[in-house]
């Protein structure tokens, strides 16, 4: 197309898409104040987050791992969705998506994030649309979104899961146990280099309300099986447009999806702050903050 910019070329490709999938990572929530995993050299007390997000770390030092998740839960509870979350939420509503992709049949968000901000953005959008549809006398009820459009493949930070029985439920209580609040107070600055570590006895860590055993955060750790794998595989198989937003694409299997879409002829658009060696295979690369780039592409 003469004189078209990369943005025009992307919008044109997006317009012709039928099955759209977004793969999101920590960069999507950065503008909401949620630290990413690999920026700034160590997310918490300069400890490597990926060394804490393992079953081994938890069985060895449940007190430290719970303090890490207490810190992240507290951050997430204060966080609000940002404009990038809101754009993705709008894409989950057929009436909006049809405006920018008239041929679209399905939309899915596969998120590596556990902060639930994408769900919060979609909930507030559908509530607003429902109230508008009531006022426009279309009758009550939420405007439909694409079915099962958000897949939280690494779990949910507010879920509390038992280490012994099959109890697992959302609990936004903060702190989850008084001892976690006290320990937190000892670390005014989370960059504290892990010194003066407070060792919370297991009996004062979050316990399962059903059987009393030690509870754990309901997230997927390294070496554990992510959620919704089969569903995600069939979504990826059918997708003809994949947006990769705010992820270093270092964690498998999430990092494999974009190029599986491309391998069967789909397009890949990367939205990232930092360039990554995988970008050269993308059809479109938009460098910058997703919370400003996405609204500029989808006004
Ligand atoms: C599995 C939940 C198989 C917890 C997370 C060797 C030994 C053992 C395992 C492996 C191994 N080699 C490979 C593996 C597999 C392993 C893996 O990939 N390891 C990596 C480290 C090599 N994967 C697994 O173990 C997975 N499970 O494979 O199971 C299996 C199958 C069947 C049955 C049994 C088992 C499970 C992985 C899940 C781990 N849990 N999180 C928690 O959150 O605490 S992963 C963690 O990393 C987060 O979910 C995070 O989202 C994810 C990926 O990181 P990113 O999201 O990409 O974040 P990052 O900071 O890296 O990057 C942010 C990006 O955003 C940057 O590029 C930055 O520039 C950009 N950015 C910043 N600001 C902005 C921005 N972009 C745009 N706008 C901005 N404003
Ligand atoms: Zn239990």
Tab-separated table of N, CA and C in Angstrom, residues 89-252:
chain	number	residue	atom	x	y	z
A	89	UNK	N	-9.710	-5.464	26.874
A	89	UNK	CA	-11.081	-5.776	27.326
A	89	UNK	C	-12.087	-5.414	26.228
A	90	UNK	N	-11.890	-4.286	25.552
A	90	UNK	CA	-12.834	-3.890	24.492
A	90	UNK	C	-12.817	-4.906	23.339
A	91	UNK	N	-11.633	-5.468	23.077
A	91	UNK	CA	-11.547	-6.465	21.998
A	91	UNK	C	-12.334	-7.728	22.349
A	92	UNK	N	-12.590	-7.929	23.665
A	92	UNK	CA	-13.322	-9.130	24.098
A	92	UNK	C	-14.817	-8.974	23.873
A	93	UNK	N	-15.256	-7.756	23.443
A	93	UNK	CA	-16.691	-7.498	23.226
A	93	UNK	C	-16.945	-7.475	21.714
A	94	UNK	N	-17.732	-8.423	21.192
A	94	UNK	CA	-17.900	-8.538	19.734
A	94	UNK	C	-18.300	-7.220	19.063
A	95	UNK	N	-19.200	-6.467	19.708
A	95	UNK	CA	-19.694	-5.247	19.024
A	95	UNK	C	-18.544	-4.260	18.817
A	96	UNK	N	-17.552	-4.232	19.763
A	96	UNK	CA	-16.413	-3.319	19.560
A	96	UNK	C	-15.459	-3.930	18.534
A	97	UNK	N	-15.134	-5.228	18.735
A	97	UNK	CA	-14.110	-5.844	17.875
A	97	UNK	C	-14.525	-5.762	16.408
A	98	UNK	N	-15.813	-5.897	16.143
A	98	UNK	CA	-16.303	-5.855	14.751
A	98	UNK	C	-15.919	-4.519	14.081
A	99	UNK	N	-15.775	-3.480	14.898
A	99	UNK	CA	-15.457	-2.169	14.290
A	99	UNK	C	-14.025	-2.175	13.737
A	100	UNK	N	-13.138	-2.898	14.406
A	100	UNK	CA	-11.723	-2.880	13.989
A	100	UNK	C	-11.315	-4.163	13.268
A	101	UNK	N	-12.169	-5.193	13.411
A	101	UNK	CA	-11.888	-6.469	12.721
A	101	UNK	C	-13.225	-7.087	12.339
A	102	UNK	N	-13.843	-6.595	11.265
A	102	UNK	CA	-15.215	-6.999	10.914
A	102	UNK	C	-15.368	-8.498	10.683
A	103	UNK	N	-14.242	-9.178	10.335
A	103	UNK	CA	-14.356	-10.615	10.029
A	103	UNK	C	-14.120	-11.481	11.267
A	104	UNK	N	-13.854	-10.826	12.421
A	104	UNK	CA	-13.455	-11.592	13.622
A	104	UNK	C	-14.551	-12.543	14.082
A	105	UNK	N	-14.126	-13.805	14.347
A	105	UNK	CA	-15.072	-14.805	14.843
A	105	UNK	C	-14.776	-15.127	16.314
A	106	UNK	N	-13.467	-15.115	16.686
A	106	UNK	CA	-13.106	-15.431	18.091
A	106	UNK	C	-12.020	-14.466	18.552
A	107	UNK	N	-12.058	-14.223	19.861
A	107	UNK	CA	-10.989	-13.444	20.500
A	107	UNK	C	-10.645	-14.119	21.828
A	108	UNK	N	-9.337	-14.277	22.082
A	108	UNK	CA	-8.917	-14.822	23.382
A	108	UNK	C	-7.705	-14.044	23.899
A	109	UNK	N	-7.673	-13.871	25.222
A	109	UNK	CA	-6.475	-13.359	25.891
A	109	UNK	C	-5.867	-14.510	26.689
A	110	UNK	N	-4.635	-14.868	26.374
A	110	UNK	CA	-3.884	-15.861	27.164
A	110	UNK	C	-2.878	-15.056	27.973
A	111	UNK	N	-3.096	-14.991	29.298
A	111	UNK	CA	-2.195	-14.145	30.087
A	111	UNK	C	-1.321	-14.969	31.015
A	112	UNK	N	-0.053	-14.552	31.099
A	112	UNK	CA	0.879	-15.176	32.043
A	112	UNK	C	0.749	-14.511	33.406
A	113	UNK	N	0.037	-13.387	33.431
A	113	UNK	CA	-0.059	-12.606	34.661
A	113	UNK	C	-1.065	-13.220	35.620
A	114	UNK	N	-0.777	-13.066	36.905
A	114	UNK	CA	-1.639	-13.655	37.951
A	114	UNK	C	-2.389	-12.556	38.714
A	115	UNK	N	-2.238	-11.294	38.239
A	115	UNK	CA	-2.765	-10.142	39.000
A	115	UNK	C	-4.241	-9.863	38.780
A	116	UNK	N	-4.889	-10.576	37.873
A	116	UNK	CA	-6.338	-10.478	37.614
A	116	UNK	C	-6.767	-9.095	37.081
A	117	UNK	N	-5.821	-8.269	36.657
A	117	UNK	CA	-6.198	-6.925	36.192
A	117	UNK	C	-6.950	-6.972	34.862
A	118	UNK	N	-6.658	-7.965	34.045
A	118	UNK	CA	-7.403	-8.077	32.770
A	118	UNK	C	-8.853	-8.456	33.038
A	119	UNK	N	-9.072	-9.297	34.057
A	119	UNK	CA	-10.450	-9.688	34.425
A	119	UNK	C	-11.176	-8.468	34.991
A	120	UNK	N	-10.474	-7.682	35.802
A	120	UNK	CA	-11.082	-6.471	36.391
A	120	UNK	C	-11.474	-5.490	35.286
A	121	UNK	N	-10.609	-5.337	34.289
A	121	UNK	CA	-10.911	-4.407	33.188
A	121	UNK	C	-12.153	-4.875	32.422
A	122	UNK	N	-12.236	-6.180	32.168
A	122	UNK	CA	-13.388	-6.703	31.414
A	122	UNK	C	-14.665	-6.589	32.239
A	123	UNK	N	-14.559	-6.889	33.534
A	123	UNK	CA	-15.753	-6.780	34.398
A	123	UNK	C	-16.282	-5.344	34.407
A	124	UNK	N	-15.390	-4.369	34.559
A	124	UNK	CA	-15.926	-2.984	34.618
A	124	UNK	C	-16.457	-2.555	33.257
A	125	UNK	N	-15.856	-3.035	32.175
A	125	UNK	CA	-16.387	-2.685	30.839
A	125	UNK	C	-17.780	-3.282	30.645
A	126	UNK	N	-17.947	-4.554	30.986
A	126	UNK	CA	-19.260	-5.189	30.735
A	126	UNK	C	-20.321	-4.598	31.655
A	127	UNK	N	-19.914	-4.208	32.873
A	127	UNK	CA	-20.892	-3.555	33.759
A	127	UNK	C	-21.336	-2.216	33.154
A	128	UNK	N	-20.349	-1.470	32.626
A	128	UNK	CA	-20.701	-0.163	32.029
A	128	UNK	C	-21.612	-0.384	30.809
A	129	UNK	N	-21.253	-1.358	29.979
A	129	UNK	CA	-22.075	-1.611	28.772
A	129	UNK	C	-23.475	-2.073	29.167
A	130	UNK	N	-23.534	-2.903	30.214
A	130	UNK	CA	-24.853	-3.400	30.651
A	130	UNK	C	-25.710	-2.230	31.110
A	131	UNK	N	-25.120	-1.310	31.876
A	131	UNK	CA	-25.939	-0.171	32.371
A	131	UNK	C	-26.345	0.695	31.180
A	132	UNK	N	-25.443	0.885	30.205
A	132	UNK	CA	-25.810	1.672	29.008
A	132	UNK	C	-26.938	0.958	28.271
A	133	UNK	N	-26.814	-0.387	28.153
A	133	UNK	CA	-27.840	-1.086	27.352
A	133	UNK	C	-29.157	-0.993	28.094
A	134	UNK	N	-29.109	-0.962	29.445
A	134	UNK	CA	-30.378	-0.810	30.190
A	134	UNK	C	-30.940	0.581	29.879
A	135	UNK	N	-30.044	1.607	29.967
A	135	UNK	CA	-30.539	2.989	29.754
A	135	UNK	C	-31.012	3.114	28.300
A	136	UNK	N	-30.379	2.370	27.378
A	136	UNK	CA	-30.840	2.487	25.978
A	136	UNK	C	-32.028	1.555	25.770
A	137	UNK	N	-32.583	1.100	26.917
A	137	UNK	CA	-33.767	0.218	26.946
A	137	UNK	C	-33.618	-0.979	26.009
A	138	UNK	N	-32.376	-1.523	25.960
A	138	UNK	CA	-32.246	-2.801	25.222
A	138	UNK	C	-32.622	-3.919	26.177
A	139	UNK	N	-32.924	-3.548	27.384
A	139	UNK	CA	-33.226	-4.606	28.360
A	139	UNK	C	-31.977	-4.887	29.189
A	140	UNK	N	-32.187	-5.405	30.370
A	140	UNK	CA	-31.083	-5.610	31.328
A	140	UNK	C	-30.165	-6.738	30.845
A	141	UNK	N	-29.119	-6.883	31.602
A	141	UNK	CA	-28.223	-8.023	31.298
A	141	UNK	C	-26.959	-7.505	30.661
A	142	UNK	N	-25.877	-8.263	30.949
A	142	UNK	CA	-24.573	-7.813	30.466
A	142	UNK	C	-24.483	-8.039	28.958
A	143	UNK	N	-23.836	-7.084	28.262
A	143	UNK	CA	-23.556	-7.290	26.833
A	143	UNK	C	-22.631	-8.496	26.717
A	144	UNK	N	-22.836	-9.362	25.740
A	144	UNK	CA	-22.048	-10.593	25.646
A	144	UNK	C	-20.589	-10.251	25.352
A	145	UNK	N	-19.712	-11.062	25.928
A	145	UNK	CA	-18.316	-11.004	25.483
A	145	UNK	C	-18.081	-12.327	24.756
A	146	UNK	N	-16.956	-12.439	24.092
A	146	UNK	CA	-16.611	-13.731	23.502
A	146	UNK	C	-16.527	-14.739	24.649
A	147	UNK	N	-16.987	-15.950	24.459
A	147	UNK	CA	-16.996	-16.931	25.556
A	147	UNK	C	-15.577	-17.296	26.012
A	148	UNK	N	-15.404	-17.495	27.315
A	148	UNK	CA	-14.125	-17.912	27.932
A	148	UNK	C	-12.953	-17.162	27.312
A	149	UNK	N	-13.065	-15.837	27.259
A	149	UNK	CA	-12.059	-15.121	26.471
A	149	UNK	C	-10.779	-14.812	27.233
A	150	UNK	N	-10.777	-15.027	28.561
A	150	UNK	CA	-9.522	-14.773	29.300
A	150	UNK	C	-9.031	-16.087	29.903
A	151	UNK	N	-7.830	-16.488	29.543
A	151	UNK	CA	-7.259	-17.728	30.108
A	151	UNK	C	-6.028	-17.352	30.934
A	152	UNK	N	-6.145	-17.525	32.258
A	152	UNK	CA	-5.044	-17.168	33.178
A	152	UNK	C	-4.165	-18.410	33.380
A	153	UNK	N	-3.217	-18.580	32.466
A	153	UNK	CA	-2.512	-19.872	32.393
A	153	UNK	C	-1.550	-20.098	33.557
A	154	UNK	N	-1.155	-19.024	34.259
A	154	UNK	CA	-0.242	-19.206	35.403
A	154	UNK	C	-0.971	-19.040	36.723
A	155	UNK	N	-2.301	-19.135	36.689
A	155	UNK	CA	-3.061	-19.104	37.937
A	155	UNK	C	-3.389	-17.696	38.377
A	156	UNK	N	-3.800	-17.569	39.653
A	156	UNK	CA	-4.342	-16.307	40.181
A	156	UNK	C	-3.729	-16.027	41.550
A	157	UNK	N	-3.207	-14.837	41.723
A	157	UNK	CA	-2.459	-14.542	42.949
A	157	UNK	C	-3.350	-14.517	44.192
A	158	UNK	N	-4.663	-14.271	44.019
A	158	UNK	CA	-5.542	-14.229	45.197
A	158	UNK	C	-6.058	-15.616	45.559
A	159	UNK	N	-5.790	-16.618	44.741
A	159	UNK	CA	-6.242	-17.965	45.089
A	159	UNK	C	-5.329	-18.545	46.174
A	160	UNK	N	-5.978	-19.133	47.180
A	160	UNK	CA	-5.248	-19.828	48.254
A	160	UNK	C	-5.528	-21.313	48.070
A	161	UNK	N	-4.453	-22.085	47.949
A	161	UNK	CA	-4.583	-23.501	47.583
A	161	UNK	C	-3.974	-24.333	48.708
A	162	UNK	N	-4.637	-25.471	49.030
A	162	UNK	CA	-4.108	-26.314	50.106
A	162	UNK	C	-2.979	-27.202	49.593
A	163	UNK	N	-1.980	-27.450	50.450
A	163	UNK	CA	-0.881	-28.355	50.051
A	163	UNK	C	-1.253	-29.811	50.315
A	164	UNK	N	-2.436	-30.015	50.957
A	164	UNK	CA	-2.784	-31.406	51.312
A	164	UNK	C	-4.099	-31.842	50.682
A	165	UNK	N	-5.154	-31.017	50.799
A	165	UNK	CA	-6.445	-31.450	50.214
A	165	UNK	C	-6.707	-30.637	48.945
A	166	UNK	N	-7.878	-30.789	48.337
A	166	UNK	CA	-8.081	-30.100	47.052
A	166	UNK	C	-8.752	-28.740	47.235
A	167	UNK	N	-8.657	-28.175	48.441
A	167	UNK	CA	-9.224	-26.840	48.649
A	167	UNK	C	-8.468	-25.807	47.810
A	168	UNK	N	-9.224	-24.954	47.123
A	168	UNK	CA	-8.597	-23.826	46.421
A	168	UNK	C	-9.685	-22.767	46.223
A	169	UNK	N	-9.479	-21.579	46.779
A	169	UNK	CA	-10.513	-20.543	46.640
A	169	UNK	C	-9.865	-19.177	46.681
A	170	UNK	N	-10.556	-18.198	46.099
A	170	UNK	CA	-10.031	-16.834	46.120
A	170	UNK	C	-10.200	-16.239	47.517
A	171	UNK	N	-9.125	-15.560	47.993
A	171	UNK	CA	-9.200	-14.892	49.299
A	171	UNK	C	-8.382	-13.612	49.190
A	172	UNK	N	-9.091	-12.458	49.210
A	172	UNK	CA	-8.385	-11.188	49.035
A	172	UNK	C	-8.042	-10.536	50.381
A	173	UNK	N	-8.197	-11.295	51.462
A	173	UNK	CA	-7.840	-10.753	52.782
A	173	UNK	C	-6.385	-10.306	52.759
A	174	UNK	N	-6.110	-9.141	53.344
A	174	UNK	CA	-4.721	-8.667	53.354
A	174	UNK	C	-4.400	-8.074	54.723
A	175	UNK	N	-3.451	-8.651	55.506
A	175	UNK	CA	-2.649	-9.827	55.155
A	175	UNK	C	-3.452	-11.115	55.366
A	176	UNK	N	-3.025	-12.154	54.681
A	176	UNK	CA	-3.705	-13.455	54.786
A	176	UNK	C	-3.519	-14.038	56.179
A	177	UNK	N	-2.386	-13.695	56.816
A	177	UNK	CA	-2.209	-14.125	58.219
A	177	UNK	C	-1.508	-12.968	58.928
A	178	UNK	N	-1.842	-12.706	60.210
A	178	UNK	CA	-1.244	-11.560	60.915
A	178	UNK	C	0.277	-11.542	60.827
A	179	UNK	N	0.874	-12.712	60.877
A	179	UNK	CA	2.361	-12.768	60.875
A	179	UNK	C	2.921	-12.196	59.575
A	180	UNK	N	2.194	-12.373	58.470
A	180	UNK	CA	2.694	-11.823	57.188
A	180	UNK	C	2.662	-10.294	57.231
A	181	UNK	N	1.662	-9.746	57.902
A	181	UNK	CA	1.593	-8.277	58.011
A	181	UNK	C	2.734	-7.754	58.871
A	182	UNK	N	3.014	-8.460	59.971
A	182	UNK	CA	4.084	-8.005	60.883
A	182	UNK	C	5.431	-8.055	60.172
A	183	UNK	N	5.675	-9.185	59.476
A	183	UNK	CA	6.974	-9.348	58.779
A	183	UNK	C	7.143	-8.236	57.753
A	184	UNK	N	6.020	-7.917	57.086
A	184	UNK	CA	6.070	-6.888	56.036
A	184	UNK	C	6.512	-5.562	56.646
A	185	UNK	N	5.992	-5.296	57.824
A	185	UNK	CA	6.281	-3.989	58.453
A	185	UNK	C	7.780	-3.847	58.697
A	186	UNK	N	8.462	-4.996	58.814
A	186	UNK	CA	9.903	-4.927	59.106
A	186	UNK	C	10.700	-4.497	57.886
A	187	UNK	N	10.090	-4.694	56.696
A	187	UNK	CA	10.831	-4.329	55.483
A	187	UNK	C	10.174	-3.098	54.886
A	188	UNK	N	10.709	-1.920	55.198
A	188	UNK	CA	10.050	-0.708	54.685
A	188	UNK	C	10.250	-0.632	53.176
A	189	UNK	N	11.456	-1.061	52.728
A	189	UNK	CA	11.707	-0.897	51.297
A	189	UNK	C	11.926	-2.279	50.682
A	190	UNK	N	11.130	-2.614	49.672
A	190	UNK	CA	11.188	-3.993	49.185
A	190	UNK	C	12.500	-4.294	48.482
A	191	UNK	N	13.316	-3.255	48.259
A	191	UNK	CA	14.628	-3.545	47.659
A	191	UNK	C	15.604	-4.060	48.711
A	192	UNK	N	15.145	-4.146	49.968
A	192	UNK	CA	16.045	-4.606	51.025
A	192	UNK	C	16.691	-5.924	50.570
A	193	UNK	N	17.994	-6.028	50.724
A	193	UNK	CA	18.672	-7.147	50.058
A	193	UNK	C	18.424	-8.475	50.761
A	194	UNK	N	17.236	-8.682	51.270
A	194	UNK	CA	16.937	-10.003	51.820
A	194	UNK	C	17.625	-10.228	53.142
A	195	UNK	N	18.235	-9.164	53.704
A	195	UNK	CA	18.910	-9.375	55.009
A	195	UNK	C	17.831	-9.333	56.092
A	196	UNK	N	18.183	-9.560	57.293
A	196	UNK	CA	17.257	-9.523	58.430
A	196	UNK	C	15.971	-10.261	58.063
A	197	UNK	N	16.133	-11.434	57.425
A	197	UNK	CA	14.925	-12.140	57.000
A	197	UNK	C	14.139	-12.583	58.230
A	198	UNK	N	12.838	-12.367	58.179
A	198	UNK	CA	11.976	-12.805	59.286
A	198	UNK	C	11.543	-14.233	58.994
A	199	UNK	N	11.770	-15.133	59.932
A	199	UNK	CA	11.324	-16.495	59.677
A	199	UNK	C	9.998	-16.731	60.385
A	200	UNK	N	8.931	-16.809	59.602
A	200	UNK	CA	7.596	-17.006	60.188
A	200	UNK	C	7.386	-18.508	60.375
A	201	UNK	N	7.046	-18.953	61.591
A	201	UNK	CA	6.811	-20.397	61.795
A	201	UNK	C	5.639	-20.863	60.938
A	202	UNK	N	5.711	-22.099	60.451
A	202	UNK	CA	4.689	-22.619	59.510
A	202	UNK	C	3.277	-22.465	60.088
A	203	UNK	N	3.148	-22.609	61.412
A	203	UNK	CA	1.784	-22.536	61.963
A	203	UNK	C	1.196	-21.119	61.853
A	204	UNK	N	2.106	-20.114	61.623
A	204	UNK	CA	1.592	-18.734	61.496
A	204	UNK	C	1.490	-18.291	60.027
A	205	UNK	N	1.763	-19.226	59.115
A	205	UNK	CA	1.576	-18.942	57.678
A	205	UNK	C	0.132	-19.276	57.325
A	206	UNK	N	-0.354	-18.823	56.163
A	206	UNK	CA	-1.740	-19.146	55.779
A	206	UNK	C	-1.996	-20.660	55.804
A	207	UNK	N	-3.118	-21.031	56.416
A	207	UNK	CA	-3.464	-22.449	56.560
A	207	UNK	C	-4.752	-22.717	55.765
A	208	UNK	N	-4.935	-23.954	55.399
A	208	UNK	CA	-6.151	-24.361	54.669
A	208	UNK	C	-7.347	-24.287	55.619
A	209	UNK	N	-8.401	-23.538	55.253
A	209	UNK	CA	-9.560	-23.455	56.156
A	209	UNK	C	-10.309	-24.787	56.244
A	210	UNK	N	-10.067	-25.673	55.266
A	210	UNK	CA	-10.823	-26.942	55.277
A	210	UNK	C	-10.127	-27.990	56.142
A	211	UNK	N	-8.805	-28.115	56.031
A	211	UNK	CA	-8.151	-29.219	56.762
A	211	UNK	C	-7.014	-28.736	57.654
A	212	UNK	N	-6.700	-27.454	57.612
A	212	UNK	CA	-5.692	-26.926	58.529
A	212	UNK	C	-4.256	-27.081	58.058
A	213	UNK	N	-4.068	-27.764	56.920
A	213	UNK	CA	-2.681	-27.941	56.421
A	213	UNK	C	-2.141	-26.606	55.905
A	214	UNK	N	-0.836	-26.563	55.664
A	214	UNK	CA	-0.213	-25.347	55.129
A	214	UNK	C	-0.833	-25.033	53.759
A	215	UNK	N	-1.175	-23.773	53.549
A	215	UNK	CA	-1.717	-23.358	52.235
A	215	UNK	C	-0.593	-22.728	51.423
A	216	UNK	N	-0.827	-22.634	50.102
A	216	UNK	CA	0.167	-22.025	49.185
A	216	UNK	C	-0.575	-21.078	48.248
A	217	UNK	N	0.154	-20.167	47.578
A	217	UNK	CA	-0.515	-19.312	46.589
A	217	UNK	C	-1.003	-20.158	45.406
A	218	UNK	N	-2.182	-19.832	44.886
A	218	UNK	CA	-2.774	-20.627	43.796
A	218	UNK	C	-2.216	-20.232	42.437
A	219	UNK	N	-0.893	-20.156	42.343
A	219	UNK	CA	-0.249	-19.817	41.061
A	219	UNK	C	0.525	-21.030	40.564
A	220	UNK	N	0.924	-20.991	39.267
A	220	UNK	CA	1.688	-22.091	38.662
A	220	UNK	C	3.167	-21.777	38.803
A	221	UNK	N	3.917	-22.585	39.489
A	221	UNK	CA	5.360	-22.362	39.644
A	221	UNK	C	6.149	-23.055	38.531
A	222	UNK	N	7.416	-22.753	38.431
A	222	UNK	CA	8.254	-23.390	37.414
A	222	UNK	C	8.293	-24.896	37.684
A	223	UNK	N	8.104	-25.631	36.601
A	223	UNK	CA	8.080	-27.093	36.728
A	223	UNK	C	6.667	-27.608	36.933
A	224	UNK	N	5.699	-26.708	37.185
A	224	UNK	CA	4.296	-27.147	37.350
A	224	UNK	C	3.528	-26.942	36.049
A	225	UNK	N	2.448	-27.688	35.890
A	225	UNK	CA	1.699	-27.640	34.640
A	225	UNK	C	0.806	-26.405	34.592
A	226	UNK	N	0.930	-25.554	33.583
A	226	UNK	CA	0.040	-24.396	33.481
A	226	UNK	C	-1.406	-24.840	33.268
A	227	UNK	N	-2.334	-23.921	33.534
A	227	UNK	CA	-3.759	-24.202	33.325
A	227	UNK	C	-4.117	-24.049	31.837
A	228	UNK	N	-5.244	-24.689	31.450
A	228	UNK	CA	-5.892	-24.491	30.142
A	228	UNK	C	-5.008	-24.844	28.949
A	229	UNK	N	-4.017	-25.723	29.120
A	229	UNK	CA	-3.090	-25.993	28.014
A	229	UNK	C	-3.805	-26.503	26.769
A	230	UNK	N	-4.723	-27.443	26.927
A	230	UNK	CA	-5.391	-28.010	25.737
A	230	UNK	C	-6.184	-26.926	25.011
A	231	UNK	N	-6.911	-26.135	25.797
A	231	UNK	CA	-7.742	-25.083	25.196
A	231	UNK	C	-6.844	-24.062	24.469
A	232	UNK	N	-5.735	-23.731	25.115
A	232	UNK	CA	-4.819	-22.739	24.504
A	232	UNK	C	-4.225	-23.312	23.212
A	233	UNK	N	-3.867	-24.593	23.246
A	233	UNK	CA	-3.297	-25.195	22.028
A	233	UNK	C	-4.275	-25.115	20.867
A	234	UNK	N	-5.581	-25.364	21.131
A	234	UNK	CA	-6.513	-25.311	19.989
A	234	UNK	C	-6.757	-23.858	19.573
A	235	UNK	N	-6.700	-22.923	20.516
A	235	UNK	CA	-6.843	-21.503	20.148
A	235	UNK	C	-5.665	-21.077	19.261
A	236	UNK	N	-4.472	-21.446	19.676
A	236	UNK	CA	-3.250	-21.078	18.927
A	236	UNK	C	-3.285	-21.706	17.538
A	237	UNK	N	-3.775	-22.942	17.489
A	237	UNK	CA	-3.813	-23.664	16.206
A	237	UNK	C	-4.697	-22.941	15.196
A	238	UNK	N	-5.803	-22.334	15.692
A	238	UNK	CA	-6.763	-21.691	14.784
A	238	UNK	C	-6.446	-20.217	14.522
A	239	UNK	N	-5.605	-19.626	15.368
A	239	UNK	CA	-5.415	-18.162	15.304
A	239	UNK	C	-4.748	-17.741	13.997
A	240	UNK	N	-5.225	-16.587	13.478
A	240	UNK	CA	-4.548	-16.019	12.295
A	240	UNK	C	-3.925	-14.658	12.618
A	241	UNK	N	-4.094	-14.223	13.898
A	241	UNK	CA	-3.468	-12.980	14.334
A	241	UNK	C	-3.104	-13.133	15.816
A	242	UNK	N	-1.827	-12.905	16.133
A	242	UNK	CA	-1.353	-13.060	17.524
A	242	UNK	C	-0.659	-11.770	17.964
A	243	UNK	N	-1.213	-11.137	19.019
A	243	UNK	CA	-0.555	-9.955	19.584
A	243	UNK	C	0.232	-10.416	20.792
A	244	UNK	N	1.507	-10.100	20.845
A	244	UNK	CA	2.374	-10.487	21.971
A	244	UNK	C	2.680	-9.220	22.749
A	245	UNK	N	2.135	-9.099	23.959
A	245	UNK	CA	2.166	-7.801	24.655
A	245	UNK	C	2.893	-7.906	25.999
A	246	UNK	N	4.000	-7.172	26.131
A	246	UNK	CA	4.655	-7.018	27.426
A	246	UNK	C	5.226	-8.288	28.005
A	247	UNK	N	5.893	-9.075	27.139
A	247	UNK	CA	6.516	-10.282	27.673
A	247	UNK	C	7.898	-10.458	27.075
A	248	UNK	N	8.831	-10.929	27.922
A	248	UNK	CA	10.197	-11.168	27.433
A	248	UNK	C	10.246	-12.477	26.647
A	249	UNK	N	9.113	-13.161	26.592
A	249	UNK	CA	9.012	-14.438	25.846
A	249	UNK	C	10.153	-15.379	26.234
A	250	UNK	N	10.345	-15.515	27.547
A	250	UNK	CA	11.410	-16.417	28.036
A	250	UNK	C	10.831	-17.656	28.710
A	251	UNK	N	9.529	-17.609	29.031
A	251	UNK	CA	8.943	-18.726	29.791
A	251	UNK	C	8.096	-19.590	28.856
A	252	UNK	N	8.405	-20.882	28.902
A	252	UNK	CA	7.622	-21.828	28.092
A	252	UNK	C	6.442	-22.322	28.902
